[in-house]
Amino acid sequence: MDIVVLVYLYVEQNRRSGRSDFDPELWTYQSLADALLLPKSSLFRSIQNAEAGRLLNNKRLNEARFIHFLMYGVPVIFPVTTGSMDVGTPTSMTANLFGSEYQLVSTTPHIWPNPNGQIKGIAVEPLHASAVGLAERDSDAHRLLAAVDGLRLGGARETEMALSFLAALESI
């Protein structure tokens, strides 16, 4: 769940930073819990973990450290579990969310199991159950979570494309 919370903060911080009204001092545990559909107590623990890992300081995400953690820490700490064929929400580099530069053509896409999904593919356990709902509500978060799954799956082409996508975010 910690990663999903940080993905949301990253997306919001980048979506609004310098372009709108985003002020990290204005978010509250309640506003994050409402946006992520998570209990406040769980969210509080996630924020504490992020602060302990120096990913979050004074409610502002250390973006470079976060992207580096996504690229090199998450695949090791959160290995992927795949299942059988199912219907769901597309993930990984087969999600068709990245544009032609990062397009991986696969005969069988990877999906997060989701009864509302429209694609049949190989089931991949999401980082947290809330990741699927966040991805459905926010295409930027969906791209970031899908890229992380590309790393978690560990195929050579998926890993190369996911690293390239995340490195481009890091250089912004």
mmCIF file of C-alpha atoms in Angstrom:
data_model
loop_
_atom_site.group_PDB
_atom_site.id
_atom_site.type_symbol
_atom_site.label_atom_id
_atom_site.label_comp_id
_atom_site.label_asym_id
_atom_site.label_seq_id
_atom_site.Cartn_x
_atom_site.Cartn_y
_atom_site.Cartn_z
ATOM 1 C CA MET A 1 0.000 0.000 0.000
ATOM 2 C CA ASP A 2 2.914 2.364 0.693
ATOM 3 C CA ILE A 3 3.849 2.420 -2.997
ATOM 4 C CA VAL A 4 0.286 3.227 -4.057
ATOM 5 C CA VAL A 5 0.183 6.170 -1.636
ATOM 6 C CA LEU A 6 3.515 7.458 -2.946
ATOM 7 C CA VAL A 7 2.443 7.023 -6.571
ATOM 8 C CA TYR A 8 -0.631 9.132 -5.830
ATOM 9 C CA LEU A 9 1.483 11.835 -4.160
ATOM 10 C CA TYR A 10 3.966 11.790 -7.054
ATOM 11 C CA VAL A 11 1.230 12.164 -9.643
ATOM 12 C CA GLU A 12 -0.508 14.951 -7.744
ATOM 13 C CA GLN A 13 2.741 16.762 -6.997
ATOM 14 C CA ASN A 14 3.735 16.671 -10.682
ATOM 15 C CA ARG A 15 0.289 17.370 -12.036
ATOM 16 C CA ARG A 16 -0.106 20.520 -10.009
ATOM 17 C CA SER A 17 3.383 21.692 -9.111
ATOM 18 C CA GLY A 18 3.970 25.044 -10.752
ATOM 19 C CA ARG A 19 0.893 24.632 -12.898
ATOM 20 C CA SER A 20 -1.998 24.886 -10.497
ATOM 21 C CA ASP A 21 -2.894 24.960 -6.832
ATOM 22 C CA PHE A 22 -0.899 22.001 -5.441
ATOM 23 C CA ASP A 23 0.522 22.748 -2.031
ATOM 24 C CA PRO A 24 1.812 19.724 -0.151
ATOM 25 C CA GLU A 25 1.086 21.492 3.108
ATOM 26 C CA LEU A 26 -2.630 21.441 2.307
ATOM 27 C CA TRP A 27 -3.179 17.701 2.053
ATOM 28 C CA THR A 28 -4.478 15.982 5.138
ATOM 29 C CA TYR A 29 -4.664 12.338 6.115
ATOM 30 C CA GLN A 30 -8.399 12.537 5.598
ATOM 31 C CA SER A 31 -8.112 14.008 2.092
ATOM 32 C CA LEU A 32 -5.589 11.315 1.086
ATOM 33 C CA ALA A 33 -7.691 8.570 2.657
ATOM 34 C CA ASP A 34 -10.729 9.804 0.747
ATOM 35 C CA ALA A 35 -8.846 10.045 -2.548
ATOM 36 C CA LEU A 36 -7.276 6.587 -2.189
ATOM 37 C CA LEU A 37 -10.248 4.900 -0.515
ATOM 38 C CA LEU A 38 -8.015 3.736 2.333
ATOM 39 C CA PRO A 39 -8.452 3.794 6.107
ATOM 40 C CA LYS A 40 -6.686 6.730 7.764
ATOM 41 C CA SER A 41 -4.788 4.423 10.118
ATOM 42 C CA SER A 42 -3.258 2.497 7.196
ATOM 43 C CA LEU A 43 -2.466 5.727 5.393
ATOM 44 C CA PHE A 44 -0.784 7.103 8.512
ATOM 45 C CA ARG A 45 1.510 4.047 8.667
ATOM 46 C CA SER A 46 2.367 4.440 4.973
ATOM 47 C CA ILE A 47 3.302 8.088 5.471
ATOM 48 C CA GLN A 48 5.438 7.164 8.501
ATOM 49 C CA ASN A 49 7.240 4.512 6.428
ATOM 50 C CA ALA A 50 7.872 7.022 3.635
ATOM 51 C CA GLU A 51 9.273 9.552 6.103
ATOM 52 C CA ALA A 52 11.512 6.917 7.716
ATOM 53 C CA GLY A 53 12.836 5.990 4.265
ATOM 54 C CA ARG A 54 13.415 9.678 3.463
ATOM 55 C CA LEU A 55 11.007 9.471 0.544
ATOM 56 C CA LEU A 56 8.777 12.108 2.125
ATOM 57 C CA ASN A 57 9.841 15.216 4.033
ATOM 58 C CA ASN A 58 7.470 17.926 5.266
ATOM 59 C CA LYS A 59 4.701 16.417 3.127
ATOM 60 C CA ARG A 60 6.788 16.782 -0.036
ATOM 61 C CA LEU A 61 7.895 13.729 -1.962
ATOM 62 C CA ASN A 62 11.591 13.420 -2.772
ATOM 63 C CA GLU A 63 10.893 12.623 -6.417
ATOM 64 C CA ALA A 64 14.375 11.555 -7.491
ATOM 65 C CA ARG A 65 14.696 9.179 -4.537
ATOM 66 C CA PHE A 66 11.188 7.842 -5.173
ATOM 67 C CA ILE A 67 11.803 7.121 -8.880
ATOM 68 C CA HIS A 68 15.112 5.465 -8.004
ATOM 69 C CA PHE A 69 13.297 3.315 -5.427
ATOM 70 C CA LEU A 70 10.662 2.350 -8.001
ATOM 71 C CA MET A 71 13.364 1.395 -10.487
ATOM 72 C CA TYR A 72 15.644 -0.611 -8.219
ATOM 73 C CA GLY A 73 13.909 -1.328 -4.903
ATOM 74 C CA VAL A 74 10.337 -2.291 -5.696
ATOM 75 C CA PRO A 75 11.156 -5.216 -8.035
ATOM 76 C CA VAL A 76 13.279 -6.780 -5.278
ATOM 77 C CA ILE A 77 10.976 -6.096 -2.332
ATOM 78 C CA PHE A 78 7.696 -6.779 -4.129
ATOM 79 C CA PRO A 79 8.248 -9.647 -6.564
ATOM 80 C CA VAL A 80 5.393 -10.311 -8.928
ATOM 81 C CA THR A 81 2.980 -13.193 -8.624
ATOM 82 C CA THR A 82 1.272 -14.233 -11.838
ATOM 83 C CA GLY A 83 -1.831 -16.332 -12.118
ATOM 84 C CA SER A 84 -3.972 -17.869 -14.768
ATOM 85 C CA MET A 85 -5.905 -16.194 -17.558
ATOM 86 C CA ASP A 86 -8.470 -13.725 -16.254
ATOM 87 C CA VAL A 87 -10.320 -10.550 -17.167
ATOM 88 C CA GLY A 88 -9.022 -7.289 -15.827
ATOM 89 C CA THR A 89 -7.253 -3.962 -16.108
ATOM 90 C CA PRO A 90 -4.103 -3.901 -18.293
ATOM 91 C CA THR A 91 -0.731 -3.514 -16.616
ATOM 92 C CA SER A 92 2.968 -3.690 -17.425
ATOM 93 C CA MET A 93 4.325 -2.512 -20.737
ATOM 94 C CA THR A 94 1.513 -4.297 -22.601
ATOM 95 C CA ALA A 95 -0.986 -1.834 -21.133
ATOM 96 C CA ASN A 96 -0.950 0.390 -24.243
ATOM 97 C CA LEU A 97 -0.647 3.459 -22.014
ATOM 98 C CA PHE A 98 2.803 4.673 -22.948
ATOM 99 C CA GLY A 99 2.724 5.646 -26.593
ATOM 100 C CA SER A 100 4.605 3.997 -29.434
ATOM 101 C CA GLU A 101 8.013 4.685 -27.893
ATOM 102 C CA TYR A 102 7.332 2.209 -25.091
ATOM 103 C CA GLN A 103 4.973 -0.150 -26.902
ATOM 104 C CA LEU A 104 5.528 -3.842 -26.249
ATOM 105 C CA VAL A 105 3.524 -6.089 -28.484
ATOM 106 C CA SER A 106 2.562 -9.267 -26.728
ATOM 107 C CA THR A 107 0.151 -11.961 -27.709
ATOM 108 C CA THR A 108 -1.019 -12.216 -24.112
ATOM 109 C CA PRO A 109 -1.189 -8.997 -22.077
ATOM 110 C CA HIS A 110 -0.731 -8.830 -18.314
ATOM 111 C CA ILE A 111 -3.732 -7.654 -16.306
ATOM 112 C CA TRP A 112 -4.755 -6.939 -12.733
ATOM 113 C CA PRO A 113 -7.805 -9.131 -12.067
ATOM 114 C CA ASN A 114 -10.832 -6.879 -12.083
ATOM 115 C CA PRO A 115 -14.444 -7.887 -12.761
ATOM 116 C CA ASN A 116 -14.947 -4.512 -14.483
ATOM 117 C CA GLY A 117 -11.961 -5.131 -16.766
ATOM 118 C CA GLN A 118 -12.301 -5.371 -20.516
ATOM 119 C CA ILE A 119 -9.148 -7.286 -21.425
ATOM 120 C CA LYS A 120 -8.346 -10.949 -21.035
ATOM 121 C CA GLY A 121 -4.782 -11.706 -20.027
ATOM 122 C CA ILE A 122 -2.384 -13.234 -17.547
ATOM 123 C CA ALA A 123 -3.302 -12.183 -14.028
ATOM 124 C CA VAL A 124 -0.677 -10.210 -12.098
ATOM 125 C CA GLU A 125 -1.091 -9.547 -8.400
ATOM 126 C CA PRO A 126 -1.106 -5.731 -7.959
ATOM 127 C CA LEU A 127 1.138 -4.047 -5.401
ATOM 128 C CA HIS A 128 -1.997 -3.462 -3.314
ATOM 129 C CA ALA A 129 -5.699 -3.964 -3.909
ATOM 130 C CA SER A 130 -6.174 -0.174 -3.998
ATOM 131 C CA ALA A 131 -3.822 0.107 -7.008
ATOM 132 C CA VAL A 132 -6.512 -1.105 -9.412
ATOM 133 C CA GLY A 133 -9.050 1.489 -8.256
ATOM 134 C CA LEU A 134 -6.478 4.277 -8.410
ATOM 135 C CA ALA A 135 -5.481 3.210 -11.926
ATOM 136 C CA GLU A 136 -9.127 3.266 -13.026
ATOM 137 C CA ARG A 137 -9.557 6.810 -11.716
ATOM 138 C CA ASP A 138 -6.212 8.279 -12.794
ATOM 139 C CA SER A 139 -4.430 7.498 -16.070
ATOM 140 C CA ASP A 140 -1.127 9.039 -14.891
ATOM 141 C CA ALA A 141 -1.101 6.790 -11.817
ATOM 142 C CA HIS A 142 -2.059 3.852 -14.058
ATOM 143 C CA ARG A 143 0.996 4.448 -16.293
ATOM 144 C CA LEU A 144 3.342 4.666 -13.315
ATOM 145 C CA LEU A 145 1.953 1.542 -11.637
ATOM 146 C CA ALA A 146 2.014 -0.359 -14.943
ATOM 147 C CA ALA A 147 5.666 0.603 -15.512
ATOM 148 C CA VAL A 148 6.528 -0.672 -12.036
ATOM 149 C CA ASP A 149 4.831 -3.966 -12.915
ATOM 150 C CA GLY A 150 7.001 -4.085 -16.031
ATOM 151 C CA LEU A 151 10.008 -4.120 -13.707
ATOM 152 C CA ARG A 152 8.424 -6.608 -11.324
ATOM 153 C CA LEU A 153 7.746 -9.044 -14.164
ATOM 154 C CA GLY A 154 11.411 -8.952 -15.070
ATOM 155 C CA GLY A 155 11.352 -9.781 -18.787
ATOM 156 C CA ALA A 156 14.289 -8.230 -20.619
ATOM 157 C CA ARG A 157 12.245 -6.050 -23.010
ATOM 158 C CA GLU A 158 9.688 -5.051 -20.366
ATOM 159 C CA THR A 159 12.426 -4.140 -17.908
ATOM 160 C CA GLU A 160 14.325 -2.091 -20.494
ATOM 161 C CA MET A 161 11.208 -0.143 -21.522
ATOM 162 C CA ALA A 162 10.025 0.389 -17.938
ATOM 163 C CA LEU A 163 13.473 1.641 -16.873
ATOM 164 C CA SER A 164 13.560 3.987 -19.854
ATOM 165 C CA PHE A 165 10.081 5.330 -19.016
ATOM 166 C CA LEU A 166 10.952 5.865 -15.328
ATOM 167 C CA ALA A 167 14.355 7.389 -16.170
ATOM 168 C CA ALA A 168 12.574 9.929 -18.368
ATOM 169 C CA LEU A 169 10.395 10.864 -15.375
ATOM 170 C CA GLU A 170 13.475 11.189 -13.181
ATOM 171 C CA SER A 171 15.075 13.686 -15.558
ATOM 172 C CA ILE A 172 12.066 16.024 -15.598
#
